[in-house]
Coordinates of C-alpha atoms in Angstrom, one line a residue:
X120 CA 82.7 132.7 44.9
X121 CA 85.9 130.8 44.1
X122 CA 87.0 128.6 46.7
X123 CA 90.3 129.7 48.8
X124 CA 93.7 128.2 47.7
X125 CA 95.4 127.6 50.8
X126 CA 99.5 128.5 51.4
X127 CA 100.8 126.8 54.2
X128 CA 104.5 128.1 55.4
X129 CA 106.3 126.8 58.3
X130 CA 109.5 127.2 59.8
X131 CA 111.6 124.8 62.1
X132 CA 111.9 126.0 66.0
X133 CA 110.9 129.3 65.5
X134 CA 109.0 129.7 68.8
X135 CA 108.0 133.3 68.6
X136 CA 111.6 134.9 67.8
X137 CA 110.1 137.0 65.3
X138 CA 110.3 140.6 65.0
X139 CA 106.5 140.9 65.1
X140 CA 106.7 139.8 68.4
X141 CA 109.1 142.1 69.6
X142 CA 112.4 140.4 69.2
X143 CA 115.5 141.9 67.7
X144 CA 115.9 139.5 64.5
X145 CA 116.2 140.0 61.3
X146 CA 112.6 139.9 60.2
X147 CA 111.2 143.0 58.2
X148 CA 109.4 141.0 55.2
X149 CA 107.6 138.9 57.8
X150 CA 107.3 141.7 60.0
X151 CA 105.2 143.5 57.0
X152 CA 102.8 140.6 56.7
X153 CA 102.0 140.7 60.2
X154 CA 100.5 144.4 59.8
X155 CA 99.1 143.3 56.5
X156 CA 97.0 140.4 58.0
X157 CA 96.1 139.1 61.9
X158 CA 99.1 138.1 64.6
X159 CA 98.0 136.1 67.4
X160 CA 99.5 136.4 69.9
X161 CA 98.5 133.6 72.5
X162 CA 99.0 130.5 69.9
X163 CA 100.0 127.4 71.3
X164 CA 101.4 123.9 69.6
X165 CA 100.1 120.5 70.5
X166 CA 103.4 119.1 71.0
X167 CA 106.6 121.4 71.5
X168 CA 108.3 118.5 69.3
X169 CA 108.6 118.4 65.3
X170 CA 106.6 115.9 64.5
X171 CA 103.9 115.4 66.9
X172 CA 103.4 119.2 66.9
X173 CA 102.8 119.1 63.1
X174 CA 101.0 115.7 63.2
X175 CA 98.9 117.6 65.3
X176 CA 98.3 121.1 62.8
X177 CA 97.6 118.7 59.8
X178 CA 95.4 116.2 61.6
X179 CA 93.2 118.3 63.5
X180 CA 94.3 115.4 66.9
X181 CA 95.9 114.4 69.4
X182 CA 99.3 113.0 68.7
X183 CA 98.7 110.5 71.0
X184 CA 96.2 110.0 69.1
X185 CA 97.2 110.0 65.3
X186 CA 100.4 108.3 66.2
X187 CA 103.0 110.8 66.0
X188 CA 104.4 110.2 69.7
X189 CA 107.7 111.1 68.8
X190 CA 110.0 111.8 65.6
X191 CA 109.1 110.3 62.5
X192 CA 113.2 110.0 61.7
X193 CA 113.2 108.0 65.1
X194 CA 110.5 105.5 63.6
X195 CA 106.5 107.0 64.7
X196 CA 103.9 107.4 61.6
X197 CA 100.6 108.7 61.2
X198 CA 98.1 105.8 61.9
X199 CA 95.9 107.2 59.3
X200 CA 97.6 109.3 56.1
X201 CA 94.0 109.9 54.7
X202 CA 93.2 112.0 57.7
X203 CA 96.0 114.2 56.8
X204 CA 95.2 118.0 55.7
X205 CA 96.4 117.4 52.2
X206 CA 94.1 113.7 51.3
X207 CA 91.1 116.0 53.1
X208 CA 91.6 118.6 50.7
X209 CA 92.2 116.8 48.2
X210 CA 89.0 114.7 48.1
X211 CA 87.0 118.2 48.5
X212 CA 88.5 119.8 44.9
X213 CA 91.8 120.9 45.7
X214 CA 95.3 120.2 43.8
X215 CA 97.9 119.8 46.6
X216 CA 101.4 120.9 46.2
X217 CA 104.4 119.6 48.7
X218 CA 107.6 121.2 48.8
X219 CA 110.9 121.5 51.2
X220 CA 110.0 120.4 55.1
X221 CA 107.3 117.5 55.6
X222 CA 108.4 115.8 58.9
X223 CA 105.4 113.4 59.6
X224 CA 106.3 110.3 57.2
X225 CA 109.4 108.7 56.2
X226 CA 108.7 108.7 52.6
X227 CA 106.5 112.2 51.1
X228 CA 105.4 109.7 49.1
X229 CA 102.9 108.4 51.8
X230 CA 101.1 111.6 52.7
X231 CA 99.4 111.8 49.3
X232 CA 100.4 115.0 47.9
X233 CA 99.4 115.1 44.1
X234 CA 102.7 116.3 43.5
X235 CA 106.2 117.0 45.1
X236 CA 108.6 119.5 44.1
X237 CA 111.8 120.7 45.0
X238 CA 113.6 118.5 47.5
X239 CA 111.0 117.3 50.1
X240 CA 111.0 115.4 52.5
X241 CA 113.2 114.9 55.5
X242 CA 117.0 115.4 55.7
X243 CA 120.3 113.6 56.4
X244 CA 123.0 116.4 57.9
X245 CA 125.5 114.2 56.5
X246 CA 124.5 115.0 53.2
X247 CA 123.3 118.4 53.4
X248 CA 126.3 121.3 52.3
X249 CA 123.9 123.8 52.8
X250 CA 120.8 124.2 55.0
X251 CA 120.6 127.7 53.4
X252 CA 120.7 126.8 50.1
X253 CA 118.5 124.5 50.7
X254 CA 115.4 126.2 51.5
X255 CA 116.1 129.2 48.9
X256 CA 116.5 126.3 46.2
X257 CA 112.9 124.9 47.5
X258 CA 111.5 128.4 47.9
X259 CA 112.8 129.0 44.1
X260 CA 111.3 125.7 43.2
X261 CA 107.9 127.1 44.4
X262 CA 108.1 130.5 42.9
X263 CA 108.5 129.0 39.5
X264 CA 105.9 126.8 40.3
X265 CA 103.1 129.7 41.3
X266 CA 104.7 131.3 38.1
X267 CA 103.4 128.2 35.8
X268 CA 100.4 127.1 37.5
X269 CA 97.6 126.3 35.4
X270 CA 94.4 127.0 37.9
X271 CA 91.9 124.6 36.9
X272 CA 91.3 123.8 40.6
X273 CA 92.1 125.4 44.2
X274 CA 95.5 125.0 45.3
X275 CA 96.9 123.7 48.8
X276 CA 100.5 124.6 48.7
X277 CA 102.4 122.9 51.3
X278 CA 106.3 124.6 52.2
X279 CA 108.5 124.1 55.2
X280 CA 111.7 125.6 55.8
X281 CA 114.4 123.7 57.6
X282 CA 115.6 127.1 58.9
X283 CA 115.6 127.7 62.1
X284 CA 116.3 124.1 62.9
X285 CA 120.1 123.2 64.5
X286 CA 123.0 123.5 63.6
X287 CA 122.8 127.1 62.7
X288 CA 125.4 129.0 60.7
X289 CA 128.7 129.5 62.1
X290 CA 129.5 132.8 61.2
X291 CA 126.9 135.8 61.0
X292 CA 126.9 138.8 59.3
X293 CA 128.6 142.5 60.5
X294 CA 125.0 143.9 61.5
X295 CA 124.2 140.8 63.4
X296 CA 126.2 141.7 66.9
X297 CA 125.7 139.6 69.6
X298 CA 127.1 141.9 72.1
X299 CA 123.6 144.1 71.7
X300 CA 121.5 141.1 71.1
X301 CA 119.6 139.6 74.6
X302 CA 119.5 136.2 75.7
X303 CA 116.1 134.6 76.1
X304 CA 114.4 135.6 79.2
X305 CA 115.2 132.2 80.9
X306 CA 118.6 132.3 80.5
X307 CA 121.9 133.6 81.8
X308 CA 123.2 136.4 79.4
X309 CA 126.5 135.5 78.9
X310 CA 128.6 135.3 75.7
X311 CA 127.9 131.9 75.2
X312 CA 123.9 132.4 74.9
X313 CA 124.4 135.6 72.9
X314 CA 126.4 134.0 70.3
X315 CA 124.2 131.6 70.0
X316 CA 121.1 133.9 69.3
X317 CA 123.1 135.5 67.2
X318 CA 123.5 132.3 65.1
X319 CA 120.0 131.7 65.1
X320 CA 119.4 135.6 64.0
X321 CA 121.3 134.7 60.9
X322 CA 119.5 131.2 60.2
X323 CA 115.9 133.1 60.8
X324 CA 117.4 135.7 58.3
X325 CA 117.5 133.0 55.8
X326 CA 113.5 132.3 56.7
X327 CA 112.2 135.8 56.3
X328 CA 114.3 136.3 52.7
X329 CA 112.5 133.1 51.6
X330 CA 109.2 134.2 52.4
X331 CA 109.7 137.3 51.2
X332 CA 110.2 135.2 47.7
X333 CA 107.6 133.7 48.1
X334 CA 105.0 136.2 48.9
X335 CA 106.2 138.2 46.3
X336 CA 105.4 135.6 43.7
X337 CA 102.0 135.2 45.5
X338 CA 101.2 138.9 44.5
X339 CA 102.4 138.9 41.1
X340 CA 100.4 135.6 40.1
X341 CA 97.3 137.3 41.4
X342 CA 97.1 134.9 44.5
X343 CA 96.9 137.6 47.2
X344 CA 93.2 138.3 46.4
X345 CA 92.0 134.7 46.5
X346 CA 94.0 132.9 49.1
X347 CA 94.2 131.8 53.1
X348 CA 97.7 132.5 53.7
X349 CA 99.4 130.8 56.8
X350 CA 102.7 131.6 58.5
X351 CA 104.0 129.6 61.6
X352 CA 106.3 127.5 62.8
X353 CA 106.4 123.9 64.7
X354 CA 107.5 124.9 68.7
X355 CA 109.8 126.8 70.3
X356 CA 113.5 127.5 70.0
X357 CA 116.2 124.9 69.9
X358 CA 117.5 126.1 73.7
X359 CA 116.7 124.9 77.1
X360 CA 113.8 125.4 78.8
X361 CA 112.1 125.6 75.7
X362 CA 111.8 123.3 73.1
X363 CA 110.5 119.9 74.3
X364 CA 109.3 121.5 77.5
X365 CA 105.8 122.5 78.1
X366 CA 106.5 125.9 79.5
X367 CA 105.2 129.0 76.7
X368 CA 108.6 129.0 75.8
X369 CA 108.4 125.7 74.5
X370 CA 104.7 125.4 73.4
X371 CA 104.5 129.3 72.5
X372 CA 104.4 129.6 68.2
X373 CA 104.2 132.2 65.9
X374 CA 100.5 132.2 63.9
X375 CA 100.0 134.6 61.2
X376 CA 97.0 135.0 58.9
X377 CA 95.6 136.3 56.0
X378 CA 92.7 135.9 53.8
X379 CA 90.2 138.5 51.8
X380 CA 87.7 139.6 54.0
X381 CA 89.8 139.0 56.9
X382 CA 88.1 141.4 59.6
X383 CA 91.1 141.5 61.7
X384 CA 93.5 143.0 58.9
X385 CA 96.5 144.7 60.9
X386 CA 95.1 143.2 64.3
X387 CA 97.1 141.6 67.0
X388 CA 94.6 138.7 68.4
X389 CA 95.4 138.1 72.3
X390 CA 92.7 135.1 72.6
X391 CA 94.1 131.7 73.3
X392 CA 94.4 129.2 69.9
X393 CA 95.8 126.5 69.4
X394 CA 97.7 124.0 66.0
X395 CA 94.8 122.1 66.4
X396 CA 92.4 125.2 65.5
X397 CA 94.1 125.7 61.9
X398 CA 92.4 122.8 60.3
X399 CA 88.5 123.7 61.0
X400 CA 89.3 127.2 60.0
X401 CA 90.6 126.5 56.9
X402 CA 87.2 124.3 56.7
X403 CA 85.3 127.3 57.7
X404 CA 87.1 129.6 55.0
X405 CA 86.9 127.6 52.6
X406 CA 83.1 126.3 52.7
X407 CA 83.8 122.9 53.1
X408 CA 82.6 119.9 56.0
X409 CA 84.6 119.5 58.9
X410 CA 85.9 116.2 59.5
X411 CA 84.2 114.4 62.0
X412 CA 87.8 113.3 64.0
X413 CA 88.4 117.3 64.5
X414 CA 89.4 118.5 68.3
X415 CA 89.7 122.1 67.2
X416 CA 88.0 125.1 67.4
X417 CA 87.7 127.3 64.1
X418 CA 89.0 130.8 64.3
X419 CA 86.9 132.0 61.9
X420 CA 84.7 133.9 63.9
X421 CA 87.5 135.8 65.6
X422 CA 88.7 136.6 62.3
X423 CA 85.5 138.0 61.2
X424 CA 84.8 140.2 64.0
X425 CA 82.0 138.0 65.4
X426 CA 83.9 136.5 68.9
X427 CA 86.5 137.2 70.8
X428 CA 87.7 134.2 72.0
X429 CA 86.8 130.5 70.6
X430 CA 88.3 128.7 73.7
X431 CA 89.2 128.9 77.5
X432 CA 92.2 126.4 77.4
X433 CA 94.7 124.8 75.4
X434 CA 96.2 121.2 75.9
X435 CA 99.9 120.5 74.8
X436 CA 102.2 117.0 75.5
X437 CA 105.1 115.3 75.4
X438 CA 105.6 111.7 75.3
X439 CA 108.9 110.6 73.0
X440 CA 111.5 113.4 71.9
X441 CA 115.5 111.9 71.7
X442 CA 114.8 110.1 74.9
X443 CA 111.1 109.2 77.0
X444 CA 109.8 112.1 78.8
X445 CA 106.2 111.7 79.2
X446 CA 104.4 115.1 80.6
X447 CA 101.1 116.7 79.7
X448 CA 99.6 120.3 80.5
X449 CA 96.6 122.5 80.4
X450 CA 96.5 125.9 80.2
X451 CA 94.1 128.5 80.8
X452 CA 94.4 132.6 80.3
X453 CA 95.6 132.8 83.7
X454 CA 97.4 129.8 84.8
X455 CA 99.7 126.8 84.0
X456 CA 99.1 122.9 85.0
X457 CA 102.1 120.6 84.5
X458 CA 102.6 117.5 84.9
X459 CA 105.1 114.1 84.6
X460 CA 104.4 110.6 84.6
X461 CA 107.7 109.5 84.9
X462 CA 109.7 108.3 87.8
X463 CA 112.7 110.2 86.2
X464 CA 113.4 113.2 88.6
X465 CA 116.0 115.3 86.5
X466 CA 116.6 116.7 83.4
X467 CA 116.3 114.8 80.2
X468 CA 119.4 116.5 78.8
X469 CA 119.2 114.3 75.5
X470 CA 115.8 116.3 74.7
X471 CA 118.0 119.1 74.7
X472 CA 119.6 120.4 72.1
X473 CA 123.3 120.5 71.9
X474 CA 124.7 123.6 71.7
X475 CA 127.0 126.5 74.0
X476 CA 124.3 127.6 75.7
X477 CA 123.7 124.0 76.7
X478 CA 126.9 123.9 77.6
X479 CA 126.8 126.7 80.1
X480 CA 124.6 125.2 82.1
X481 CA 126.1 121.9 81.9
X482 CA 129.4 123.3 83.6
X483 CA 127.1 125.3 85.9
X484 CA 125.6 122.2 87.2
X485 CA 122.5 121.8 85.6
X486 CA 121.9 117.9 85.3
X487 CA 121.8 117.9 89.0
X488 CA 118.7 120.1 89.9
X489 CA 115.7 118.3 90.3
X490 CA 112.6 118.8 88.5
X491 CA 109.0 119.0 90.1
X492 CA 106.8 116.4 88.9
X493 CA 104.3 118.9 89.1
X494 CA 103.6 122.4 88.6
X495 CA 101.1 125.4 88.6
X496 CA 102.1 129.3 87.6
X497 CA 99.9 131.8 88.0
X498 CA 100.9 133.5 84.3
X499 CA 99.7 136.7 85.2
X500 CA 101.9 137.2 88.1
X501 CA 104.9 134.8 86.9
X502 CA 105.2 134.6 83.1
X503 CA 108.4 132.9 83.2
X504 CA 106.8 130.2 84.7
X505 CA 109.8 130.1 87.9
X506 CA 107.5 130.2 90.9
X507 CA 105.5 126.4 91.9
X508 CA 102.6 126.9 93.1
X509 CA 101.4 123.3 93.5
X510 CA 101.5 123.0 97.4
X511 CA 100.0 126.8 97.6
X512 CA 96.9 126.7 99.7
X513 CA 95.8 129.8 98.1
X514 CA 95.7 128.1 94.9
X515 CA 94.3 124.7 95.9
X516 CA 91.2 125.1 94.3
X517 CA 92.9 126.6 90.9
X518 CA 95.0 122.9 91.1
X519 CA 92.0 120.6 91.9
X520 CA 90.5 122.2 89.0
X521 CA 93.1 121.7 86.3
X522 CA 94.0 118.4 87.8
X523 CA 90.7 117.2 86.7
X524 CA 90.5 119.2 83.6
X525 CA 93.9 117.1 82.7
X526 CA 92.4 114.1 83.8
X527 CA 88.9 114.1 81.4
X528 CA 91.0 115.1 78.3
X529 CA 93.6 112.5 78.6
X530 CA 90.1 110.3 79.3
X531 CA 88.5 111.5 76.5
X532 CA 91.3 111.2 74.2
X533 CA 91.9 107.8 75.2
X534 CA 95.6 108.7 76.5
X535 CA 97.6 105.7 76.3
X536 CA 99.6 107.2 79.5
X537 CA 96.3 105.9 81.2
X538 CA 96.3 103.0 79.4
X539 CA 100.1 101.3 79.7
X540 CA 100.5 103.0 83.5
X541 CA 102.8 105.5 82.6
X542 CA 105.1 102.9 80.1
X543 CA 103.7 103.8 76.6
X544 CA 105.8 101.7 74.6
X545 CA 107.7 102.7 71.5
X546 CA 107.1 101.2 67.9
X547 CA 109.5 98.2 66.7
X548 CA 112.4 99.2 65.7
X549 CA 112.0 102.3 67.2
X550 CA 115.1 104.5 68.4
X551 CA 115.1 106.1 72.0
X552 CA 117.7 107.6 73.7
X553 CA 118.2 106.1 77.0
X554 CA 117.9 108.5 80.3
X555 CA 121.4 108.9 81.3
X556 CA 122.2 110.0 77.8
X557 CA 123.9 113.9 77.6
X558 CA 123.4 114.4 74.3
X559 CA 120.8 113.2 71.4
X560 CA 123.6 112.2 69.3
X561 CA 127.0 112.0 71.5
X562 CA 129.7 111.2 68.9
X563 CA 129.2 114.6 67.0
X564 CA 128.6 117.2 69.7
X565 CA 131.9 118.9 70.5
X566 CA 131.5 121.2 73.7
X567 CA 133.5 124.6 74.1
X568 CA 137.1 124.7 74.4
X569 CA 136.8 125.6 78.0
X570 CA 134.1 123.0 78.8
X571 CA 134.9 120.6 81.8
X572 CA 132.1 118.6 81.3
X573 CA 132.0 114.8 80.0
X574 CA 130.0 113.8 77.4

């Protein structure tokens, strides 16, 4: 049998705002592949930051680990390019194919792509007119690409989507009405939050019509009945309490899958997986060694029928976003272990996104509540992840047990949070936020008219 070529999509801050997982967005092409292939439900990142969460998909480790601590535009690399997904594949037979969104070196160049198309890379907002146009230019780029390629070896095809990444469009369309859209479950509904998802319905619009491209040109170049097809995204939505925070809404992704054969065809997969699983299954699919550096678990037998589940827990962390915010978690089915190495005791607002919803809190007070350096949530009784349980009683045995759960990995994995005493230093040259800081990038964030607050 012919090996798999392999399609990689991703989107920026998606989260799980899809309409395959229940949302109200704009969604229907993506939507379709989710009943045409396998939707897990239970995915989790390895990082709810761009670039250690992706460091993390296309190394198969630890971004503490690989290197990717914090954003490559802020100064982190991989420590090792050849352990990338695309060198791996590359040395096994396959041609790989980089286009649009890359976010893991400062120059494409380094990654070792055998070819980059489109506009790759990463992206100055000074210089970008249109984050829409944009991504349809790079999806257009690959279409015409899969319409020309000559297959004289299996394809890794590489495309990220700046979509849904801040700022979003300013104006949406007449169907897109955020007085009957809701607010994310862990935030006030108020006008500000609505208009905001609103925006982001409109920018996740621009995702689904470029996949829907894109996946069209897959089917009429024949590639649907010899290909692993992968849909996701990097961490969760670009609002508070969820990107760059280790609750689900922060380290909750999207993961959709296809292949021929795939034994869960239409099937919604509750088991817990993780970023770090794609790249053994992909091994698994397509016949080839796994890498001996791998921390993941293949999904493979899920997808054929054979298991259930492939894992009990997943691990996720944060160590470098705009600002230092060291924290690390475990999670199980059931329950939720965080915890924060800092001596920081409040929000890190510059690890939040500027935006109105931002804002609302802001005016409301929010750089004044404290946060627990450490927490536990029963999931199947608290979802949202509101109620500590860490000085429970009940639950003292659940704690002890994550505690030390925590403890070996970051062992194991030769954590450097162990190894500097909670001070992991930042490369040279390097550039942090410091923790008083409001906003990642002060000088260009304008609050709402009828803002009080001082930036």
């Amino acid at each position: 049998m012919d090996r798999l070529n392999v399609f990689y999509f991703h989107t920026h801050d998606s989260g799980r705002y899809w309409s395959p997982y229940g949302y109200k967005v704009p969604t229907p092409n993506i939507e379709n592949f989710a009943k045409e292939g396998t939707i897990f439900r239970q995915c989790f990142c390895a990082g709810p930051t761009c670039s250690p969460s992706r460091s993390a998909l296309l190394t198969g480790y630890t971004p503490h680990q690989n290197g990717m601590q914090g954003l490559v535009n802020r100064g982190w690399q991989l420590n090792d390019y050849s352990r990338h997904l695309a060198q791996f594949l590359g040395r096994n037979g396959y041609h790989s194919v980089l286009c649009g969104v890359q976010h893991v070196a400062p120059d494409s160049s380094m990654i070792g792509y055998d070819e980059i198309i489109g506009s790759p890379g990463q992206f100055d907002e000074r210089e970008l007119a249109s984050r829409e146009d944009w991504d349809y230019s790079n999806t257009d780029a690959v279409c015409r690409y899969l319409d020309s390629y000559k297959r004289d070896k299996p394809l890794f095809l590489d495309l990220g989507w700046l979509n849904t990444h801040r700022e979003y469009p300013q104006n949406t369309s007449p169907d897109i009405n955020p007085n009957y859209l809701r607010a994310p479950d862990v935030l006030y509904d108020c006008r500000e939050t609505r208009n905001d998802i609103a925006r982001y319905c409109e920018s996740v619009r621009v995702v689904d019509n470029c996949f829907a491209e894109v996946y069209d040109a897959l089917g009429r170049n024949g590639y649907l009945n010899n290909s692993l097809i992968i849909l996701t995204t990097d961490h969760g939505i670009a609002f508070p309490f969820m990107k760059c925070n280790l609750y689900d809404t922060g380290i909750g992704v999207a993961l959709l899958m296809d292949y021929p054969g795939n034994k869960m065809k239409g099937q919604a997969v509750d088991s817990l997986v993780s970023h770090y699983d794609i790249f053994p299954t992909i091994c698994d699919l397509a016949g080839l060694e796994k890498p001996e550096w791998l921390q993941g678990a293949s999904m493979e037998p899920i997808l054929s029928g054979m298991k259930e589940k492939v894992r009990d827990c997943i691990f996720s962390e944060v160590t470098y976003h705009a600002a230092y915010e060291p924290k690390r978690c475990i999670r199980t089915e059931r329950y939720k272990y965080i915890r924060h190495f800092d001596d920081h005791s409040r929000h890190v607002l510059a690890n939040i996104d500027d935006s109105y919803s931002k804002t609302f809190l802001l005016d409301a007070g929010f750089p004044s509540h404290p946060v627990d350096r450490e927490m536990l949530f029963d999931l199947y009784l608290d979802p949202l992840e509101r109620e500590n349980l860490i000085a429970d009683p009940a639950y003292g045995e659940i704690r002890d047990g994550l505690r030390r759960r925590l403890d070996q990995w970051m062992s194991d994995t030769d954590d450097p949070l162990l190894r500097y005493g909670h001070r992991v230093p930042k490369p040279i040259g390097a550039q942090v936020n410091p923790l008083d800081c409001v906003s990642p990038r002060l000088k260009d964030f304008e609050p709402s008219e009828d803002s009080d607050y001082e930036y």
